[in-house]
Amino acid sequence: MIMKFFRRGQRDEKLEQSLQKTRRGVFKQVIELFQRSEIDDDFFDDLEALLIGADIGADTTDQLIDELRAKIRERGLHQPAEAQEILRADMISLLKKAVRYRRVKILQRGVPYVILVVGVNGVGKTTTIAKLARYHQQQFNRQVIVAAGDTFRAAAIDQLQLWGERINVPVIAHQPGSDPGAVAFDAMQAAHKRAADVLIIDTAGRLHTKDNLMQELGKIRRVVQKTVPDAPQEVLLVIDANTGQNGLAQAAAFAKMVEISDVALTKLDGTSKGGIAFSIVKALGVPISYIGTGEKMDDLTPFSEESFVDGLFFEKHEGEIPV
Amino acid sequence: MFESLSDRLQGVFQRIGNRGRLTEKDIDEAMREVRRALIEADVNLGVVKEFIGAVKERSLGAEVLKSLTPGQQVIKIVNEELVTLLGSEQVPLVHANQAPTIIMLVGLQGAGKTTHAAKLAVHLRKGGQTPLLIAADIYRPAAINQLQALGKQINLPVYDEGVGETPPKIVERGVRVARDKGNGTVIIDTAGRLQINEELMQELVDIKALVKPHEILLVADAMTGQEAVNVAREFNEQVGLTGVIMTKMDGDARGGAALSIRRVTGVPIKFLGTGEKIDALEAYYPDRLASRILGMGDVLSLIEKAQSQFDENDAKALEKKVLSGKFDLEDFLSQLQQVKQMGPINQLLEMIPGLGAAARKQDVQVNDDDLKQIEAIIRSMTTEERRNPQLIKGGRRKRIAKGSGRQIHEINELLTQFKQMQKMMSAFGKGGFPGMGGGGGGRGRFPGLPF
Ligand SMILES: Nc1nc2c(ncn2[C@@H]2O[C@H](COP(=O)(O)OP(=O)(O)OP(=O)(O)O)[C@@H](O)[C@H]2O)c(=O)[nH]1
Ligand SMILES: [Mg+2]
């Protein structure tokens, strides 16, 4: 039943593994919840607690529960297990339907595919860039270069350069404190000259409430558009799965400034469930494209709605209850 | 983006206003709003439930139900309980009898440990110390360079051994160096780690056993969601915390995680990080954080002001008048004076959640000059006229206009609006919530006043 939705494959297995930790603790409650004998007020209360506890937020939680109640009534259901199936399907379709723009990723020969990576401080931008560079290299055999656009934070350039050495990717960098726009400009030149397929630009972490810093992102964008008009073809917003309801404000502010095309949800190897993804996808209409599940270069996985939702609450392990 | 809690509470109490005194059901409705606000502020649901229980119990007490302004009382209780939970006083950093005082920073990845190690060092230097920073993050690429660069920037020494040694060894030797060189304080920057990573948590336990830090501070991101409780609980149980630094408070996160962390660990919040600059470290005030979590702006200071201006007996007398629909221009004038004592009217309006927004929406421009004009008009009336505004007809209007230097239509305007206000007030009067009403008001020069 539930399992048949789960697309098995190497990548999904990895996601499943890392999300296993995410479900720790919650998992027992979920099993207990859906194994109850009847759907009563307690059932809905506990379900609500579960959804809110996953950072799904009050509005989306209400929406999910209202829909669930309506369907249970319509279909005359009495078993929590049946409710589980409905909820699961609703959550997946909520994520899927909310995507209004899915930018088709087309790489043209001779034109660098530029990825601009943005987000608030410490969410995992630089690490995600290293993983993403590696992903393009390994999965598609593309030639990648990265630009050290964070000229502000102490040793941010060193950090990216160390990653560059590890994954064998050239890093275009200026001095600390220099203009990020100039770095982006040079990186574009380098990308053209070296006929790189992909250019990934790191940016300094910035709180979405700081106007002047947000403006700077607009400037970087204009710089790359000088030589490739539709660049950056991908604007990746990095969101930390630990983020609570503020994630929505972050997403909205970055989207306003630079037209976010994709979201990466990082640190899903921790215990946070990343439920803010629902609100973000709904608000921006763009997909979560990647998830980060660790600090190593291969800890990046393409997002799948089914795996994500299953990883949150629903995956059943026959017989055993993980601790 | 968020409707503030006080806006919502105001909504609830206004609806109640037309029905009568507060009942348990009304309080429940108000509590639902509080609950939602706290959830939106990322307070852990378990903590929210417990909190609501406490607030509800107090709200059902006589102090609220019999109050002239139950809505304000409930808001006050919410705030007081929140401040209590957040820790009513500041807890300073421990100062070791025998130098050096050892401070270790711990937390999840990306919380801001390295930056705060440097900020804390600068803060302590202001107190006359020369802290030594120890770079014990051997995992994140360039973490050591980052601390070294910060050390250079703030001109304080950083001890590191590269990435080839284990953190406990590095820290042990670093502390010895501090002792030899006479550094009064040591600040240890550890790698970010997940609380479920047994190996890395053990590493912290090992460091603790070796150097016995006087302070182990959890560095936590203000934007953290519901899991903050589990993270904090695990760090506390496994390593033992003495304090918390909430970082990235310069953003617009409500920071409910602070409440959750404080509740489950009982550990005091010691500092707030408020920016990327090295001096952006602030002492922690529970009351400020409380209004931030609730999104209540300055409404509390307004309530306080109003209460200090508002004599209890006057209030009772006013209540009677309002209840019997006898609130007249004379009362209005004395209200105006009280309002004036509280400060510039614009500021006051802004402080009243909902009203500020409503005023902006209706494009009501209120300034102190308007108030002066209103006052001038009322002062040009006889006491008789103030008590019975319906007496003011054509001839009297002309006289008042002349006396106050205003136009007749302005006199008319004021009278019309006052009539509306009287109606509104008696409606509120029946509900026992005349306080923060204000909803009606007028379009134009003379706003419906909040009182
Ligand atoms: N556990 C875990 N840690 C991660 C993940 N992604 C990044 N990190 C860690 O989070 C911390 C911050 O990551 P960075 O990549 O430096 O984050 P950033 O957004 O570039 O930070 P700033 O440039 O300072 O704003 C580092 O310790 C990373 O190793 C992840 O998926 N899981
Ligand atoms: Mg970075």
mmCIF file of C-alpha atoms in Angstrom, chain A residues 21 48-49 52-53 55 58-59 62 121-122 152-155 158-159 162-163 207-210 242-246 250 267 269 271-273 295, chain B residues 1 35-36 39-40 42 45 49 108-110 139-142 145-146 149-150 192 194-196 223-227 248 250-253 275-276:
data_model
loop_
_atom_site.group_PDB
_atom_site.id
_atom_site.type_symbol
_atom_site.label_atom_id
_atom_site.label_comp_id
_atom_site.label_asym_id
_atom_site.label_seq_id
_atom_site.Cartn_x
_atom_site.Cartn_y
_atom_site.Cartn_z
ATOM 1 C CA LYS A 21 17.082 10.104 11.893
ATOM 2 C CA GLU A 48 -2.121 18.592 14.687
ATOM 3 C CA ALA A 49 0.695 18.413 17.202
ATOM 4 C CA ILE A 52 3.022 21.693 13.882
ATOM 5 C CA GLY A 53 5.976 19.921 15.447
ATOM 6 C CA ASP A 55 7.288 23.214 11.395
ATOM 7 C CA ALA A 58 -0.564 26.750 11.734
ATOM 8 C CA ASP A 59 -2.160 27.683 8.405
ATOM 9 C CA ASP A 62 -5.308 23.749 9.466
ATOM 10 C CA ASN A 121 23.625 33.336 7.256
ATOM 11 C CA GLY A 122 24.804 29.843 8.023
ATOM 12 C CA PHE A 152 32.534 39.615 3.407
ATOM 13 C CA ARG A 153 32.596 36.799 5.963
ATOM 14 C CA ALA A 154 35.988 35.997 7.436
ATOM 15 C CA ALA A 155 37.644 33.117 5.572
ATOM 16 C CA ASP A 158 39.293 30.063 1.956
ATOM 17 C CA GLN A 159 36.389 27.807 2.709
ATOM 18 C CA LEU A 162 39.353 24.303 0.157
ATOM 19 C CA TRP A 163 36.212 22.744 -1.255
ATOM 20 C CA LEU A 207 19.382 38.465 6.540
ATOM 21 C CA HIS A 208 16.476 39.123 4.229
ATOM 22 C CA THR A 209 15.591 42.223 6.254
ATOM 23 C CA LYS A 210 18.756 44.098 5.293
ATOM 24 C CA ASN A 242 15.837 23.771 11.220
ATOM 25 C CA THR A 243 14.143 27.002 10.210
ATOM 26 C CA GLY A 244 10.769 27.750 11.720
ATOM 27 C CA GLN A 245 8.063 30.044 10.424
ATOM 28 C CA ASN A 246 10.547 32.788 9.550
ATOM 29 C CA GLN A 250 13.086 34.735 4.051
ATOM 30 C CA LYS A 267 20.522 19.766 7.236
ATOM 31 C CA ASP A 269 20.198 14.722 8.507
ATOM 32 C CA THR A 271 16.062 15.940 13.650
ATOM 33 C CA SER A 272 14.188 18.852 12.120
ATOM 34 C CA LYS A 273 11.566 17.900 9.587
ATOM 35 C CA GLU A 295 28.481 17.762 5.545
ATOM 36 C CA MET B 1 3.270 40.157 7.396
ATOM 37 C CA ARG B 35 -1.826 29.912 21.061
ATOM 38 C CA ARG B 36 -1.679 30.645 17.366
ATOM 39 C CA ILE B 39 2.992 28.777 17.286
ATOM 40 C CA GLU B 40 3.727 31.298 14.563
ATOM 41 C CA ASP B 42 7.969 28.995 16.727
ATOM 42 C CA LEU B 45 3.709 23.258 20.942
ATOM 43 C CA LYS B 49 0.004 24.276 25.813
ATOM 44 C CA LEU B 108 24.314 23.077 15.633
ATOM 45 C CA GLN B 109 26.048 23.880 12.357
ATOM 46 C CA GLY B 110 25.650 27.434 11.119
ATOM 47 C CA TYR B 139 36.027 19.736 10.602
ATOM 48 C CA ARG B 140 34.500 22.615 8.681
ATOM 49 C CA PRO B 141 36.793 23.767 5.909
ATOM 50 C CA ALA B 142 38.542 27.022 6.868
ATOM 51 C CA ASN B 145 41.136 30.496 9.263
ATOM 52 C CA GLN B 146 37.852 32.195 10.055
ATOM 53 C CA ALA B 149 40.979 36.220 10.664
ATOM 54 C CA LEU B 150 38.556 37.446 13.313
ATOM 55 C CA GLY B 192 28.874 22.726 14.789
ATOM 56 C CA LEU B 194 24.011 17.533 15.412
ATOM 57 C CA GLN B 195 22.805 16.598 18.860
ATOM 58 C CA ILE B 196 22.243 13.049 17.574
ATOM 59 C CA MET B 223 15.083 31.460 13.400
ATOM 60 C CA THR B 224 14.996 27.881 14.685
ATOM 61 C CA GLY B 225 11.669 26.109 14.612
ATOM 62 C CA GLN B 226 10.009 23.459 16.731
ATOM 63 C CA GLU B 227 13.052 21.221 17.100
ATOM 64 C CA LYS B 248 20.571 36.553 14.325
ATOM 65 C CA ASP B 250 18.584 41.438 13.949
ATOM 66 C CA GLY B 251 16.275 39.668 11.518
ATOM 67 C CA ASP B 252 12.510 39.543 11.841
ATOM 68 C CA ALA B 253 12.156 36.118 13.426
ATOM 69 C CA GLY B 275 24.263 41.677 13.694
ATOM 70 C CA GLU B 276 27.346 40.637 11.784
#
